[in-house]
mmCIF file of C-alpha atoms in Angstrom:
data_model
loop_
_atom_site.group_PDB
_atom_site.id
_atom_site.type_symbol
_atom_site.label_atom_id
_atom_site.label_comp_id
_atom_site.label_asym_id
_atom_site.label_seq_id
_atom_site.Cartn_x
_atom_site.Cartn_y
_atom_site.Cartn_z
ATOM 1 C CA MET G 1 -84.923 369.052 148.792
ATOM 2 C CA ARG G 2 -88.525 367.610 147.527
ATOM 3 C CA ILE G 3 -88.903 364.383 148.037
ATOM 4 C CA MET G 4 -92.551 362.696 147.349
ATOM 5 C CA GLY G 5 -94.077 359.984 149.015
ATOM 6 C CA LEU G 6 -96.327 356.911 147.532
ATOM 7 C CA ASP G 7 -98.573 354.957 148.934
ATOM 8 C CA PHE G 8 -98.975 351.995 146.152
ATOM 9 C CA GLY G 9 -102.611 349.554 146.019
ATOM 10 C CA SER G 10 -104.848 347.615 143.505
ATOM 11 C CA LYS G 11 -106.084 350.052 142.547
ATOM 12 C CA THR G 12 -104.848 353.040 144.009
ATOM 13 C CA VAL G 13 -102.019 354.873 144.805
ATOM 14 C CA GLY G 14 -101.915 357.745 147.646
ATOM 15 C CA VAL G 15 -99.548 361.238 146.888
ATOM 16 C CA ALA G 16 -97.476 363.228 149.563
ATOM 17 C CA VAL G 17 -94.902 365.249 149.122
ATOM 18 C CA CYS G 18 -92.697 367.372 151.102
ATOM 19 C CA ASP G 19 -92.047 371.251 152.001
ATOM 20 C CA PRO G 20 -88.850 372.470 150.451
ATOM 21 C CA LEU G 21 -87.013 372.251 153.470
ATOM 22 C CA GLY G 22 -87.880 368.341 154.148
ATOM 23 C CA ILE G 23 -89.472 368.460 157.716
ATOM 24 C CA THR G 24 -93.955 367.372 156.452
ATOM 25 C CA ALA G 25 -95.078 365.580 155.107
ATOM 26 C CA GLN G 26 -98.353 366.816 152.617
ATOM 27 C CA THR G 27 -101.529 364.489 151.608
ATOM 28 C CA VAL G 28 -101.757 365.816 147.209
ATOM 29 C CA GLU G 29 -104.067 363.457 146.051
ATOM 30 C CA THR G 30 -105.435 359.388 145.611
ATOM 31 C CA ILE G 31 -104.608 357.967 141.555
ATOM 32 C CA THR G 32 -107.632 356.104 140.874
ATOM 33 C CA ARG G 33 -107.440 353.045 138.213
ATOM 34 C CA LYS G 34 -109.673 350.895 136.551
ATOM 35 C CA ASP G 35 -107.285 348.142 136.226
ATOM 36 C CA GLU G 36 -104.419 346.949 138.969
ATOM 37 C CA ASN G 37 -101.737 345.880 135.766
ATOM 38 C CA LYS G 38 -102.467 348.966 134.226
ATOM 39 C CA LEU G 39 -100.426 351.685 134.726
ATOM 40 C CA ARG G 40 -99.185 354.185 132.056
ATOM 41 C CA GLN G 41 -101.634 356.673 132.946
ATOM 42 C CA THR G 42 -100.964 356.216 136.501
ATOM 43 C CA LEU G 43 -96.817 357.133 135.829
ATOM 44 C CA ALA G 44 -98.105 359.599 133.565
ATOM 45 C CA ARG G 45 -99.464 361.272 136.482
ATOM 46 C CA ILE G 46 -96.653 360.934 139.147
ATOM 47 C CA GLU G 47 -94.109 361.925 136.306
ATOM 48 C CA ALA G 48 -96.131 365.726 136.224
ATOM 49 C CA LEU G 49 -95.927 365.882 139.570
ATOM 50 C CA ILE G 50 -92.532 365.134 140.016
ATOM 51 C CA GLY G 51 -92.624 368.202 138.147
ATOM 52 C CA GLN G 52 -95.254 369.945 139.694
ATOM 53 C CA TYR G 53 -93.673 369.783 143.125
ATOM 54 C CA GLU G 54 -89.416 369.793 141.153
ATOM 55 C CA ILE G 55 -89.358 366.004 143.102
ATOM 56 C CA GLU G 56 -85.740 365.116 143.443
ATOM 57 C CA ARG G 57 -86.571 361.589 145.348
ATOM 58 C CA ILE G 58 -89.316 359.287 145.890
ATOM 59 C CA VAL G 59 -89.430 356.693 149.061
ATOM 60 C CA LEU G 60 -92.518 354.256 147.946
ATOM 61 C CA GLY G 61 -94.468 352.119 150.903
ATOM 62 C CA TYR G 62 -93.011 348.846 151.773
ATOM 63 C CA PRO G 63 -95.719 346.471 152.163
ATOM 64 C CA LYS G 64 -93.925 343.949 154.392
ATOM 65 C CA ASN G 65 -95.648 340.770 156.001
ATOM 66 C CA MET G 66 -96.490 341.714 160.346
ATOM 67 C CA ASN G 67 -93.192 338.853 160.092
ATOM 68 C CA ASN G 68 -90.939 340.356 158.296
ATOM 69 C CA THR G 69 -91.633 338.501 155.302
ATOM 70 C CA LEU G 70 -92.720 339.529 151.768
ATOM 71 C CA GLY G 71 -95.655 338.451 150.090
ATOM 72 C CA GLU G 72 -97.728 339.235 146.549
ATOM 73 C CA ARG G 73 -97.854 343.217 147.087
ATOM 74 C CA ALA G 74 -94.705 343.535 147.985
ATOM 75 C CA VAL G 75 -93.977 342.051 144.883
ATOM 76 C CA LYS G 76 -95.924 343.794 142.802
ATOM 77 C CA THR G 77 -94.859 347.116 144.525
ATOM 78 C CA GLU G 78 -91.147 345.752 143.562
ATOM 79 C CA ALA G 79 -91.820 346.195 140.100
ATOM 80 C CA PHE G 80 -93.797 349.064 140.186
ATOM 81 C CA LYS G 81 -90.341 350.543 142.011
ATOM 82 C CA GLU G 82 -88.327 349.663 138.828
ATOM 83 C CA ALA G 83 -91.432 351.273 136.373
ATOM 84 C CA LEU G 84 -90.900 353.998 138.383
ATOM 85 C CA GLU G 85 -86.859 354.215 138.219
ATOM 86 C CA ARG G 86 -86.834 354.026 134.543
ATOM 87 C CA ARG G 87 -89.698 356.600 133.348
ATOM 88 C CA THR G 88 -88.311 359.345 135.735
ATOM 89 C CA GLY G 89 -84.866 358.948 136.137
ATOM 90 C CA LEU G 90 -85.102 359.690 140.300
ATOM 91 C CA PRO G 91 -83.936 357.683 143.296
ATOM 92 C CA VAL G 92 -87.097 355.455 144.637
ATOM 93 C CA VAL G 93 -86.380 354.616 148.732
ATOM 94 C CA LEU G 94 -88.832 351.558 149.273
ATOM 95 C CA TRP G 95 -89.711 352.285 153.118
ATOM 96 C CA ASP G 96 -91.488 349.752 155.454
ATOM 97 C CA GLU G 97 -95.200 351.086 155.481
ATOM 98 C CA ARG G 98 -96.413 348.076 157.970
ATOM 99 C CA LEU G 99 -100.481 350.259 159.230
ATOM 100 C CA THR G 100 -100.442 352.965 157.647
ATOM 101 C CA THR G 101 -102.962 352.485 156.354
ATOM 102 C CA VAL G 102 -104.193 351.338 159.071
ATOM 103 C CA ALA G 103 -103.168 354.387 161.522
ATOM 104 C CA ALA G 104 -104.522 356.972 157.860
ATOM 105 C CA GLU G 105 -107.851 354.862 158.963
ATOM 106 C CA ARG G 106 -107.755 355.647 162.492
ATOM 107 C CA VAL G 107 -106.894 359.017 161.990
ATOM 108 C CA LEU G 108 -109.956 359.934 159.788
ATOM 109 C CA ILE G 109 -112.117 358.144 161.978
ATOM 110 C CA GLU G 110 -110.737 360.130 165.172
ATOM 111 C CA SER G 111 -110.664 363.136 163.766
ATOM 112 C CA GLY G 112 -114.682 362.475 162.576
ATOM 113 C CA VAL G 113 -114.907 361.993 158.955
ATOM 114 C CA ARG G 114 -117.894 359.596 157.843
ATOM 115 C CA ARG G 115 -116.674 356.144 156.367
ATOM 116 C CA GLU G 116 -118.620 356.906 152.758
ATOM 117 C CA HIS G 117 -115.757 359.986 152.857
ATOM 118 C CA ARG G 118 -112.680 358.446 154.385
ATOM 119 C CA LYS G 119 -112.196 355.988 150.990
ATOM 120 C CA GLU G 120 -111.855 359.978 149.153
ATOM 121 C CA SER G 121 -108.114 360.168 151.825
ATOM 122 C CA VAL G 122 -106.615 357.448 153.689
ATOM 123 C CA ASP G 123 -104.807 356.431 150.687
ATOM 124 C CA GLN G 124 -103.231 360.563 150.822
ATOM 125 C CA ILE G 125 -102.589 360.098 154.244
ATOM 126 C CA ALA G 126 -100.828 355.995 154.201
ATOM 127 C CA ALA G 127 -98.723 358.105 151.521
ATOM 128 C CA ALA G 128 -98.375 361.524 154.067
ATOM 129 C CA MET G 129 -97.163 359.006 157.256
ATOM 130 C CA ILE G 130 -95.218 356.982 155.316
ATOM 131 C CA LEU G 131 -93.036 359.844 154.100
ATOM 132 C CA GLN G 132 -92.853 361.278 157.261
ATOM 133 C CA GLY G 133 -91.259 358.376 158.622
ATOM 134 C CA TYR G 134 -88.441 358.845 155.982
ATOM 135 C CA LEU G 135 -87.885 362.545 156.723
ATOM 136 C CA ASP G 136 -87.675 361.757 160.245
ATOM 137 C CA SER G 137 -85.723 359.014 160.436
ATOM 138 C CA LEU G 138 -83.395 361.699 157.510
ATOM 139 C CA LEU G 139 -83.301 364.671 160.998
ATOM 140 C CA SER G 140 -82.827 361.958 162.972
ATOM 141 C CA GLY G 141 -79.250 360.552 161.130
ATOM 142 C CA LEU G 142 -81.036 357.108 161.112
ATOM 143 C CA GLY G 143 -81.687 357.572 157.359
ATOM 144 C CA ASP G 144 -80.886 354.211 155.683
ATOM 145 C CA ARG G 145 -81.533 351.828 158.917
ATOM 146 C CA ASN G 146 -85.074 351.826 157.626
ATOM 147 C CA GLU G 147 -84.862 351.677 153.904
ATOM 148 C CA ARG G 148 -84.618 348.009 152.257
#
């Protein structure tokens, strides 16, 4: 089963997909939009990628606060989840994404990527980390413990 991971931000969406066996996550692209509330083109691009990669499920990063409460970004993510489900007809799993962007940034720094180039791939790497966390939980049999 092919699964897509998404890191939903105010202006970008990082996209990753897993291999056909559901073992590893790979980065795909970063979808950029000019206005936070204009999602039509973003949803259309995600839909195209779903067809291209034959995706059967989506894992969407869920930005909880460090104290496990939900803020404004989590509410927007929930609305995006509903829009994705309506548009694609696929199940969308919310997955705790705390610190994935920080970890992705650290990977890029340790890899020697210059600051001006990090922005281009940090969202994709965060999406891959979200997806990999989900895949690892499925492989270990803990599947839905971290899902919302």
